[in-house]
Short mmCIF file of C-alpha atoms and ligand atoms in Angstrom, two decimals:
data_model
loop_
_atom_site.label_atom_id
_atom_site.label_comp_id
_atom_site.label_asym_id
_atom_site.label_seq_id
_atom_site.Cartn_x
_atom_site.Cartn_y
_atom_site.Cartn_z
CA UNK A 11 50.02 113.00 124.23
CA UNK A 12 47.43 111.24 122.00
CA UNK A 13 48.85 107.59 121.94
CA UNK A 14 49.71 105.80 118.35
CA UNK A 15 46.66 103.80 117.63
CA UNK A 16 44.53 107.16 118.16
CA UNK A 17 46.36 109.68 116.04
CA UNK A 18 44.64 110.69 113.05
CA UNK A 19 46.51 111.47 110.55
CA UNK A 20 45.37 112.94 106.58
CA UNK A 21 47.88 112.67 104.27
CA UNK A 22 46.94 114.82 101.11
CA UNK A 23 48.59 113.34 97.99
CA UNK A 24 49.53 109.89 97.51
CA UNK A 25 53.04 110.00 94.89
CA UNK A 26 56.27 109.30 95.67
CA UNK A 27 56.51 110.85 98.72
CA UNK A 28 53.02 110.96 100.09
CA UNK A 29 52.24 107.02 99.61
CA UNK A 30 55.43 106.18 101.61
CA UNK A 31 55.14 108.58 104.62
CA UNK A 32 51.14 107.44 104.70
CA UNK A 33 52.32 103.82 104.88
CA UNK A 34 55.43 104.33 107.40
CA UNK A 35 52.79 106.51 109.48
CA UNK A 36 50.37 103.83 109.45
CA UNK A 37 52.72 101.58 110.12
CA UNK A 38 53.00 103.26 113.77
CA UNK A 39 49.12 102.02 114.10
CA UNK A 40 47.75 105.70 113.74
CA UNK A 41 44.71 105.59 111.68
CA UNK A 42 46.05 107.25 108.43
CA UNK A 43 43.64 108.50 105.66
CA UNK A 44 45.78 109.37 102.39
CA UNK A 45 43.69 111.77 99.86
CA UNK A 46 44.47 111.91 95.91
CA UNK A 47 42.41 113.38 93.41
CA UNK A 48 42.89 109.73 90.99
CA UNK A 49 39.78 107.77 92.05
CA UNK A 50 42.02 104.61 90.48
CA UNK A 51 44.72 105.93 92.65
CA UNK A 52 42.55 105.57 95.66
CA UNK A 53 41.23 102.21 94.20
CA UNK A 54 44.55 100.83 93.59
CA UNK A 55 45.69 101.54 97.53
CA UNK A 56 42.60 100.47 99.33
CA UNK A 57 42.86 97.12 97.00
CA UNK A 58 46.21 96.73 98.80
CA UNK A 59 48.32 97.34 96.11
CA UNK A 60 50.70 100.14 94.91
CA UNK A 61 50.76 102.46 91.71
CA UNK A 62 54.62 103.63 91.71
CA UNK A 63 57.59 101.62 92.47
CA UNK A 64 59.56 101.73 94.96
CA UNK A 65 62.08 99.02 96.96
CA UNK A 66 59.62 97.16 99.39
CA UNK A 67 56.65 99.51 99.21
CA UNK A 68 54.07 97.01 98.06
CA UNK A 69 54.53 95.05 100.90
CA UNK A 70 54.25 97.59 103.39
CA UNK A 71 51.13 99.24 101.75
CA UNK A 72 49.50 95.56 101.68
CA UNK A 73 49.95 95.20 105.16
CA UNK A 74 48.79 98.43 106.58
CA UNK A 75 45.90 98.30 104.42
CA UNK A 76 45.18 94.70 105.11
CA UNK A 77 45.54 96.09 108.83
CA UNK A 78 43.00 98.36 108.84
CA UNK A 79 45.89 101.68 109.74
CA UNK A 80 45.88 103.06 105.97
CA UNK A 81 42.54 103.75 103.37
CA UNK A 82 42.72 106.04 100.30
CA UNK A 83 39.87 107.99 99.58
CA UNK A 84 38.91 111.21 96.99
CA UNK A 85 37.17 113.01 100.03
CA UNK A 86 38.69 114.64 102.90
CA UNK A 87 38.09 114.00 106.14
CA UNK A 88 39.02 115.64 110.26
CA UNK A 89 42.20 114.72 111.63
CA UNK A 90 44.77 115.84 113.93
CA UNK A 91 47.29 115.93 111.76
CA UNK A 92 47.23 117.03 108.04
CA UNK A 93 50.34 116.65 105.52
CA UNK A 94 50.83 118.09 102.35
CA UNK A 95 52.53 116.16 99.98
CA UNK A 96 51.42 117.28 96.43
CA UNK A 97 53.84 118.43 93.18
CA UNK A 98 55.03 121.70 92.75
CA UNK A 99 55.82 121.88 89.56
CA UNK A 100 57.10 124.86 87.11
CA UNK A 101 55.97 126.38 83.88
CA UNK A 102 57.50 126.71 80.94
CA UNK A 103 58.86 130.50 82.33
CA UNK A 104 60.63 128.75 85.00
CA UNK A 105 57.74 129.96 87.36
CA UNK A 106 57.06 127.53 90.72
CA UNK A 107 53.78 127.00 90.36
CA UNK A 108 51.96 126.17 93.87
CA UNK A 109 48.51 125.65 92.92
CA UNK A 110 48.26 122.37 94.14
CA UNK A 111 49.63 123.32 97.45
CA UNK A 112 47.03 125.82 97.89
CA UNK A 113 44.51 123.39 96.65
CA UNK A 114 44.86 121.16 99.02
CA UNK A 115 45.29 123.98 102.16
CA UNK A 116 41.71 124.70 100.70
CA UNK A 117 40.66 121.07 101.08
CA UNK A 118 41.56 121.12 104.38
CA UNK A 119 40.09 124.39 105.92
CA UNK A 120 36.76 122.61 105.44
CA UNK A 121 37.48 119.82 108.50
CA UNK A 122 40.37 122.18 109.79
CA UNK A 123 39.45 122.48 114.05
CA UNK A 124 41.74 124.02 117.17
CA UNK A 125 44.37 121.55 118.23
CA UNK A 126 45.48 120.64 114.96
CA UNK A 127 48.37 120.86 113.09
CA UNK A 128 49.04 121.36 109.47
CA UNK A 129 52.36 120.63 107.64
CA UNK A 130 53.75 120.86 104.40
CA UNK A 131 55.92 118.78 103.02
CA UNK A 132 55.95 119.60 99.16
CA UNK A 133 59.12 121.07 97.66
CA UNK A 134 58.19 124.86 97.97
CA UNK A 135 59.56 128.33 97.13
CA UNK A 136 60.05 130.60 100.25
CA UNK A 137 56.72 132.33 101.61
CA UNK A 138 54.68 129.35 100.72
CA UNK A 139 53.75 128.32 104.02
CA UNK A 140 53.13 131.92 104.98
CA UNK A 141 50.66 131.79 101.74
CA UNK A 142 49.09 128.94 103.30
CA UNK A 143 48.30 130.38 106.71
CA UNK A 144 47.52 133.38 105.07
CA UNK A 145 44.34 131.39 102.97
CA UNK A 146 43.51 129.07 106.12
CA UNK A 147 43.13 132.58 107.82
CA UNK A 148 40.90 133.89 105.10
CA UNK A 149 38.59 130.64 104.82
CA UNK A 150 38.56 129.71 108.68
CA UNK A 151 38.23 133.50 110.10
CA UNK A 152 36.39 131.33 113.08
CA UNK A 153 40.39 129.68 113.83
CA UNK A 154 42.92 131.71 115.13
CA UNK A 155 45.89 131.80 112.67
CA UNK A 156 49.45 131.04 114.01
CA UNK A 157 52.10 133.88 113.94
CA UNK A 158 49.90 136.85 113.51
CA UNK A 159 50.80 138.31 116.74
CA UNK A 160 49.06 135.48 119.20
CA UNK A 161 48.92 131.77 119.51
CA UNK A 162 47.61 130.37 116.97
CA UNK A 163 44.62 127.93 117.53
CA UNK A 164 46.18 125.65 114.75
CA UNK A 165 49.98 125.08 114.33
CA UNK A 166 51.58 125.09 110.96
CA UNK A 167 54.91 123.76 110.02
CA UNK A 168 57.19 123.52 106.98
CA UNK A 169 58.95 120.65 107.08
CA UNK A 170 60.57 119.30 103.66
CA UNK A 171 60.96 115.45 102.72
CA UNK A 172 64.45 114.77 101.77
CA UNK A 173 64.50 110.98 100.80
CA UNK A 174 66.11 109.43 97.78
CA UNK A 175 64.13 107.54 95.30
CA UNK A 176 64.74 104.04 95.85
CA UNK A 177 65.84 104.49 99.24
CA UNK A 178 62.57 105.87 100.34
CA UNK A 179 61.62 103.62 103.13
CA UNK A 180 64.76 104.15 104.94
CA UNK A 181 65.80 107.29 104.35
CA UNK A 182 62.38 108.23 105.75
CA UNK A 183 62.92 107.16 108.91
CA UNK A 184 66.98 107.68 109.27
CA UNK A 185 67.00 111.20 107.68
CA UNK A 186 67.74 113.87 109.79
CA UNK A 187 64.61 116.63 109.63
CA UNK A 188 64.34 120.19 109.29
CA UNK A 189 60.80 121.32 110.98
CA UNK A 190 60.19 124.90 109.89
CA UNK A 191 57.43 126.67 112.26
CA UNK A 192 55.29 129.30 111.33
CA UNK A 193 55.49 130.35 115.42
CA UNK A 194 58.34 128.44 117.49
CA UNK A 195 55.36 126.80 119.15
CA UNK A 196 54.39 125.53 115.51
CA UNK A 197 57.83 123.53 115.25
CA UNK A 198 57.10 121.93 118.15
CA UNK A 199 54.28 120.69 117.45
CA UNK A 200 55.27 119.26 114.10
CA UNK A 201 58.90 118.11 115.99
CA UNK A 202 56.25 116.11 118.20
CA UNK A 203 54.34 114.33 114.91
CA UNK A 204 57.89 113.66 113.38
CA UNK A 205 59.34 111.84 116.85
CA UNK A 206 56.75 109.00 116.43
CA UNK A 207 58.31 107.77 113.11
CA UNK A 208 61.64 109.55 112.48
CA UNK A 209 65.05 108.04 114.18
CA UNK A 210 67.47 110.72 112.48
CA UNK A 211 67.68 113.95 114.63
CA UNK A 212 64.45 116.73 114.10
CA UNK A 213 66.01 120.15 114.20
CA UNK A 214 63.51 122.49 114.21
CA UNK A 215 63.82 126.46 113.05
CA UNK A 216 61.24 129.15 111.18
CA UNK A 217 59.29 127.97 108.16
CA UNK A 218 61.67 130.30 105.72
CA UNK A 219 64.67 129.14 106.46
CA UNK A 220 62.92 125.16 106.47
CA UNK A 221 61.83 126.36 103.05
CA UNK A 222 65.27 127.80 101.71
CA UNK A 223 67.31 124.60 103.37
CA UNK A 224 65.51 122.54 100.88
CA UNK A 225 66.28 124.29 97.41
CA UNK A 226 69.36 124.63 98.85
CA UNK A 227 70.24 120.92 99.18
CA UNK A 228 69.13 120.44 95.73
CA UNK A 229 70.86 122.90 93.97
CA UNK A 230 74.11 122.20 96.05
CA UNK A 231 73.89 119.01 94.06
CA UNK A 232 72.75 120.23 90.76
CA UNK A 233 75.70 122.70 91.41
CA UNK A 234 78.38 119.48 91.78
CA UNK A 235 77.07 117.82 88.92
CA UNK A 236 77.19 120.27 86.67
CA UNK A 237 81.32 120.76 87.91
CA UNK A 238 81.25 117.43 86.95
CA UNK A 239 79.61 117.67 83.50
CA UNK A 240 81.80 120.76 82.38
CA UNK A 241 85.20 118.52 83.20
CA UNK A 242 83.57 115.93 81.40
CA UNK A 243 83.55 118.07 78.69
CA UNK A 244 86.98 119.75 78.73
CA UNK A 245 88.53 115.95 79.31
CA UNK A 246 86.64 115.12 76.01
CA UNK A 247 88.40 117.74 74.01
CA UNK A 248 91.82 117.20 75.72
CA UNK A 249 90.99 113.30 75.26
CA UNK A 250 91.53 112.58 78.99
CA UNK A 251 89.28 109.80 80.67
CA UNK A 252 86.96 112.27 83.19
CA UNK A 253 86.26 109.25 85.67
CA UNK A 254 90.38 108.52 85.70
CA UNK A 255 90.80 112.07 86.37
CA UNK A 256 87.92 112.59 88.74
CA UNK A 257 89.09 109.49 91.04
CA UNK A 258 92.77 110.96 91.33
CA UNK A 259 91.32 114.53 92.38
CA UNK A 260 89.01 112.87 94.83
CA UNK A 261 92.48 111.31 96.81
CA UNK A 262 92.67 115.08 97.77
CA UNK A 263 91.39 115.25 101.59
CA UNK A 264 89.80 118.32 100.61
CA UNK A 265 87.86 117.28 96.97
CA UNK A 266 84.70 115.16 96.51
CA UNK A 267 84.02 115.69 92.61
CA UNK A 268 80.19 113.91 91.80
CA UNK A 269 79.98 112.05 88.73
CA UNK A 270 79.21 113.09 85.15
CA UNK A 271 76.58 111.81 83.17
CA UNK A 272 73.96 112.66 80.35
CA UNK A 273 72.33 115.25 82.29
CA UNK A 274 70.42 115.66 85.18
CA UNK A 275 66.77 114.20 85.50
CA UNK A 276 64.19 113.40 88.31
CA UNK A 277 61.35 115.50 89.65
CA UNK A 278 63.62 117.29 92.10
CA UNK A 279 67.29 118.03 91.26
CA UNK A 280 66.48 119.51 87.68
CA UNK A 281 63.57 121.45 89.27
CA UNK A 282 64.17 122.86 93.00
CA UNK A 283 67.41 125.46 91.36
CA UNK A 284 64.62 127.11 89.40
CA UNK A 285 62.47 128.32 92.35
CA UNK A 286 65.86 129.82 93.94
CA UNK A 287 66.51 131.75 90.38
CA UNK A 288 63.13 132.96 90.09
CA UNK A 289 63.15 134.13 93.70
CA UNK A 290 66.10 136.11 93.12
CA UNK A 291 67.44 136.19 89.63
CA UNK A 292 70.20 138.71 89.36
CA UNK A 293 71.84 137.09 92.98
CA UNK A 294 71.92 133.40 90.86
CA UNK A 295 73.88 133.32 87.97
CA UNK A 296 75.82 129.78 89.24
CA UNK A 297 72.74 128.26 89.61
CA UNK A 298 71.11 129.19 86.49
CA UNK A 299 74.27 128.33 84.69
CA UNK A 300 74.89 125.08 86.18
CA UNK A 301 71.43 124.08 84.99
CA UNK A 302 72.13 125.32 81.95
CA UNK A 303 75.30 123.51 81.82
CA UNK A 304 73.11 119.66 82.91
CA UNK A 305 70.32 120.39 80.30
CA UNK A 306 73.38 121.52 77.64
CA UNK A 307 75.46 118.15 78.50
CA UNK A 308 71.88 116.24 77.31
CA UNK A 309 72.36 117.64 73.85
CA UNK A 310 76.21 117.06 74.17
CA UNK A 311 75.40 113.57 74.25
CA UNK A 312 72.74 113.92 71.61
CA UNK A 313 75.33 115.53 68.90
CA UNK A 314 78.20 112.69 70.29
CA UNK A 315 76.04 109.73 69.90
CA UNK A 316 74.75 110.64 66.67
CA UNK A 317 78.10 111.59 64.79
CA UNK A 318 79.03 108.19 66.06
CA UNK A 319 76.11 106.63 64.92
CA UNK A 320 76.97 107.57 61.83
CA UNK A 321 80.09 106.61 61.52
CA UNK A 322 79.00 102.58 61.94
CA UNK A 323 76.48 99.88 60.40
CA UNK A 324 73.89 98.17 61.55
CA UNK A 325 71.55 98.39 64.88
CA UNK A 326 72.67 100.69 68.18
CA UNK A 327 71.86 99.61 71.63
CA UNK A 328 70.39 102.56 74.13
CA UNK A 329 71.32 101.08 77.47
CA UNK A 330 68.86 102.78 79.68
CA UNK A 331 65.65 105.09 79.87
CA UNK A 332 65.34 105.84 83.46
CA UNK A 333 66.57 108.82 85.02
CA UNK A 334 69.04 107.34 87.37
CA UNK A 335 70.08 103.46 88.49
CA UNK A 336 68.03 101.01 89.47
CA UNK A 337 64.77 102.41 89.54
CA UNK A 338 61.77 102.37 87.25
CA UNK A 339 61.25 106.03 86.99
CA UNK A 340 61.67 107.89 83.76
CA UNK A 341 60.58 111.47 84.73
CA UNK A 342 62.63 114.21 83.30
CA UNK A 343 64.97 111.49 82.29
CA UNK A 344 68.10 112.43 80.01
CA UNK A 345 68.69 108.82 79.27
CA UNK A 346 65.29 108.51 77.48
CA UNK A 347 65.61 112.25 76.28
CA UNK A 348 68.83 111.21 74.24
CA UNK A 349 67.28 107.54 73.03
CA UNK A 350 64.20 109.12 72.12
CA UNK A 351 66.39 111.99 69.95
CA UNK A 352 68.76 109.09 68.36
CA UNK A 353 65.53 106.74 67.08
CA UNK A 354 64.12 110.18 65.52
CA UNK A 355 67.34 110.06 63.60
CA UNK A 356 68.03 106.60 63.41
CA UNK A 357 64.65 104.96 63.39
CA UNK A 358 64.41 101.41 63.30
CA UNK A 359 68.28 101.41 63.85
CA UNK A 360 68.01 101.89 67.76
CA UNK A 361 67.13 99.44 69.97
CA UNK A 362 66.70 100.20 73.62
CA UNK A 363 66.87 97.64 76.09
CA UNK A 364 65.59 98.74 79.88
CA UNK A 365 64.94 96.34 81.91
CA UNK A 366 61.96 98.56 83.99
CA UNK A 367 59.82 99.25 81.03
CA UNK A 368 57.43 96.57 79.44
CA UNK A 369 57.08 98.91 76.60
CA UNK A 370 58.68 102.10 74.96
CA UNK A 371 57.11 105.05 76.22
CA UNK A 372 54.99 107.14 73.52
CA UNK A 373 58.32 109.26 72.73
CA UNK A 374 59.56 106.53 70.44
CA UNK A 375 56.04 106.13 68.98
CA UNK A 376 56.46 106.37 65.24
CA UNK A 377 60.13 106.26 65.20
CA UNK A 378 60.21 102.41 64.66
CA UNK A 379 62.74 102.05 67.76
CA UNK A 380 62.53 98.77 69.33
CA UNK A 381 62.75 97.63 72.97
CA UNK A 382 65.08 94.77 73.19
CA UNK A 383 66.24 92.84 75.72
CA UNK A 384 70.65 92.93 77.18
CA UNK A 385 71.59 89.65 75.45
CA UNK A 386 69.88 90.53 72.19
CA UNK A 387 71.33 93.93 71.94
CA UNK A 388 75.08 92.23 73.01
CA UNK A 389 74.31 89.72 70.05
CA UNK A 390 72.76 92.21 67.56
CA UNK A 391 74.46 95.32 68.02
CA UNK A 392 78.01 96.84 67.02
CA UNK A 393 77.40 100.18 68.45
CA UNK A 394 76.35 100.86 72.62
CA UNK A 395 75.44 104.19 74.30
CA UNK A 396 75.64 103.34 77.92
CA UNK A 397 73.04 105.71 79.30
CA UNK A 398 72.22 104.90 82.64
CA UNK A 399 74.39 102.64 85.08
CA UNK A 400 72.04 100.29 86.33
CA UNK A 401 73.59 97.31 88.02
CA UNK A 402 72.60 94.90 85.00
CA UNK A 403 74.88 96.73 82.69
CA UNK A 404 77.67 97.25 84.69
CA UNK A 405 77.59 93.67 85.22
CA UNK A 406 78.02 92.44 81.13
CA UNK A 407 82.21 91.93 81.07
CA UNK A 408 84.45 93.14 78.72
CA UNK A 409 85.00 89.97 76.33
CA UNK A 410 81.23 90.55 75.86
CA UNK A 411 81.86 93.83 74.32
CA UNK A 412 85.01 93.50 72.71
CA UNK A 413 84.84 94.52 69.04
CA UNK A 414 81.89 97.20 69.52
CA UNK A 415 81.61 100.86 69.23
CA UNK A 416 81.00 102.31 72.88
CA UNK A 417 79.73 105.67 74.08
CA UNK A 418 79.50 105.10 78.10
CA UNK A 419 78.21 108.51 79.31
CA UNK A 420 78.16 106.76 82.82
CA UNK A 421 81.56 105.63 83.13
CA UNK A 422 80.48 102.36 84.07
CA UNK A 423 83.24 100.02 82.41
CA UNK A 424 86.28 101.62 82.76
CA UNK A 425 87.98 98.50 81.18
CA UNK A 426 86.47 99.16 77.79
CA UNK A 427 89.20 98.38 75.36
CA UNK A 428 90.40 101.42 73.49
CA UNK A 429 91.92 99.45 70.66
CA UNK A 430 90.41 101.71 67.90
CA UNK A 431 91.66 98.90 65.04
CA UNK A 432 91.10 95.27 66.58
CA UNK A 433 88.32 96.25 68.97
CA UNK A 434 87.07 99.58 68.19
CA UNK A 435 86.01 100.40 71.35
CA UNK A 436 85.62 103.79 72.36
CA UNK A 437 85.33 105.30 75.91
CA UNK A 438 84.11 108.76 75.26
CA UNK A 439 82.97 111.23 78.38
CA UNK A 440 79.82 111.90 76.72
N1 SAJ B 233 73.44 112.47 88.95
C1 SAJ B 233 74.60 112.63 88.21
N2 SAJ B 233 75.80 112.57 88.86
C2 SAJ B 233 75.88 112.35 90.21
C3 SAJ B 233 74.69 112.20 90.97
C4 SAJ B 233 73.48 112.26 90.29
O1 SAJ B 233 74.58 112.83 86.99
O2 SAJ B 233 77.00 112.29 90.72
C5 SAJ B 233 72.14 112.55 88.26
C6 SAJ B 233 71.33 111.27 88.35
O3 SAJ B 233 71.72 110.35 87.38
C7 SAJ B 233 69.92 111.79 88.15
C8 SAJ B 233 69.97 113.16 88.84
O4 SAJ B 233 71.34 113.51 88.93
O5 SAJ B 233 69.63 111.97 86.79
C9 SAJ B 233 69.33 113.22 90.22
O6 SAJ B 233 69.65 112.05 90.95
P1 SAJ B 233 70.04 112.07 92.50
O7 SAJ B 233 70.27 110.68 92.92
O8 SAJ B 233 71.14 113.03 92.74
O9 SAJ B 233 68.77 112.73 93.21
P2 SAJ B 233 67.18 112.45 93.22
O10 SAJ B 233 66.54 113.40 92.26
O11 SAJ B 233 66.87 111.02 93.07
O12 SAJ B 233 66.84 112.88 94.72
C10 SAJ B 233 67.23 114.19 95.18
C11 SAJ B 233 67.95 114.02 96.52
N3 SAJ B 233 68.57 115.29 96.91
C12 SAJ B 233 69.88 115.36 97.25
O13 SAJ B 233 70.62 114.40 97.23
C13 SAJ B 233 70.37 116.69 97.68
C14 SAJ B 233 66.94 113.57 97.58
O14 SAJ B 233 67.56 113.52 98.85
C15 SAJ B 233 65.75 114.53 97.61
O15 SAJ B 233 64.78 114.13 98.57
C16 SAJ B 233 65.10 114.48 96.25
O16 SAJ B 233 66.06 114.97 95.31
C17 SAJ B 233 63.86 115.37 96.28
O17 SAJ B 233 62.75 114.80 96.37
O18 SAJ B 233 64.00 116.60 96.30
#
């Protein structure tokens, strides 16, 4: 076996996923090369520093830099071992589109030799991988292509990342996983690339099923939120605190309810269900509806927020833009969704406070929205919509809210008073 500090590794795509698995890689002392399309991307790395956030990346992308393991660069270059971490995104039909994915495959024919192996990482409907050797076969005729009735003079392996934002670095190399082969041999290969870095367990199996598990996972969980959002919901109308009700039924040995909130955001969890509904779409109806029912609960809290807006005076704190706790990203985010809605309403009456943004992104541009900071929204506003539950707000106590107007669509201070009269305080599900 090629030893650590000989392994060359490519990693295509340098985001949230690709940046970390580069670094961790590198970390090994295999010479990694990581490949994005953003030349300041590429300048930003080989300078040492990082362009996302995430918990204790910067420091680990400054050392394996300063090391020599880890350079960025527009242009590909030979390795042994190529991984494909680029977006799959969908279109406004729903449709997965994997144009980068084959992008990059097409990148990598050019330095593609036997011995190799080629794996794809990128969240990806079922058959992409098959795609993939399919175009490697049709611009490499010179290589052998893996499970087209021989061995392969490549192998080629689906094998899906599966860490949480914000947990990245960890759940990288604890995670258990799944190593989908194109050929047996394939998985093996890839199961071999995976054991240098990865303590959880590699199970390896075919690249479908590798490619199915995935979705799966997410939409399990889009599934359980969306349980979560419709009881949210019927509480509301039955005025019943969800959160109360959720934590008795979870004393059951057999119930684990997830939480409600304002709707489901991220890259992933509001994403992945698509690609199984457009794969199959009369076989999905409790997928499609439970995504229905997390983008719905968004305008729930929309319609809530602003009929309560209206009933008070003076300025409204948005607590929160990002689309979960603790974490700086605000992609797909129902938290900034709703604020954004609220200061087209309410203009100059909102004031957000976030404590990852310097700035309001462009969706409040125009609406004369502010971005405040905690103890100026506690001193300046009546009115709070708890969006997201990052630690910060959980931590303000109840004396410090007494006599406001509360919407806390996160259930994050469950002592809010519910004096109506002396404090009105509301807890509403959202
Ligand atoms: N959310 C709720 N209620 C809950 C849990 C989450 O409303 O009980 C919301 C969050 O606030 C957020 C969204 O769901 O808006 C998604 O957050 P998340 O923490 O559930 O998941 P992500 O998107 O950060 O990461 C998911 C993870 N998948 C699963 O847990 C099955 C992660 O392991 C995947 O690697 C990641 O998607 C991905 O990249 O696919």
């Amino acid at each position: 076996m090629v030893s650590d500090s000989e392994l060359k590794v490519v990693v295509l795509g340098l985001g949230y996923i690709g940046l970390p698995t580069a670094a961790v890689i590198a970390r090994t002392g295999a010479r990694v090369l990581g490949i994005d399309v953003h030349q300041n991307v590429v300048d930003t790395i080989n300078s040492g520093k990082v362009h996302i956030e995430e918990v204790d990346l910067d420091g680990l992308v400054s050392g394996v830099v300063a090391r020599g393991t880890l350079t960025a660069s527009i242009q590909i270059a030979p390795a042994d071992v190529f991984v494909i971490a680029v977006p799959t995104p969908f279109g406004d039909d729903h449709q997965p589109n994997i144009g980068y994915v084959l992008r990059a495959a097409t990148s990598l024919a050019a330095v593609l030799k036997a011995g190799d192996t080629v794996i794809l990482e990128s969240t990806s409907p079922v058959g992409t991988t098959e795609k993939v050797r399919d175009l490697l076969a049709e611009l490499r005729p010179d290589l052998k292509a893996p499970g087209r009735g021989e061995a392969g003079d490549y192998a080629l392996a689906y094998c899906p990342e599966r860490v949480l934002p914000g947990r990245i670095l960890v759940e990288l190399i604890d995670n258990d996983r799944v190593i989908g082969g194109i050929t047996p041999r394939c998985a093996r290969k890839a199961l071999s690339f995976y054991r240098r870095f990865v303590r959880g367990a590699c199970v390896t199996t075919n690249a479908r099923a590798a490619e199915m598990t995935k979705l799966t996972e997410n939409a399990f969980r889009d599934v359980n939120i969306a349980f979560a959002n419709e009881l949210s919901l019927v509480a509301d109308t039955m005025g019943v605190d969800v959160w109360e009700v959720i934590r008795l039924a979870n004393r059951h040995p057999r119930v684990n309810i997830l939480q409600p909130g304002p709707g489901v955001g991220g890259h992933c969890i509001a994403v992945d269900p698509w690609f199984l509904v457009a794969a199959d779409p009369e076989n999905t109806p409790l997928i499609r509806t439970a995504r229905e029912v997390n983008d719905g609960k968004t305008e729930h809290v929309i319609a809530r927020a602003a009929a309560l807006i209206e009933e008070t005076a003076g300025p409204v704190a948005c607590l929160g833009l990002a689309f979960k706790a603790n974490i700086d990203d605000f992609r797909e985010s129902p938290a900034l969704k709703v604020a954004a809605g609220l200061a087209r309403g309410f203009g100059a009456r909102i004031r957000v406070v976030e404590p990852y943004a310097n700035a309001l992104p462009h969706e409040f541009d125009g609406t004369g929205a502010t971005l405040v900071d905690l103890d100026t929204a506690i001193e300046t506003c009546s009115t709070m919509i708890v969006l997201v539950d990052h630690d910060l707000f959980r931590s303000v106590p109840v004396d410090e809210r007494a006599g406001k107007a509360v919407l806390d669509t996160r259930g994050i201070w469950p002592d809010q008073p519910r004096d109506g009269r002396v404090a009105p305080a509301l807890r509403l599900a959202g």
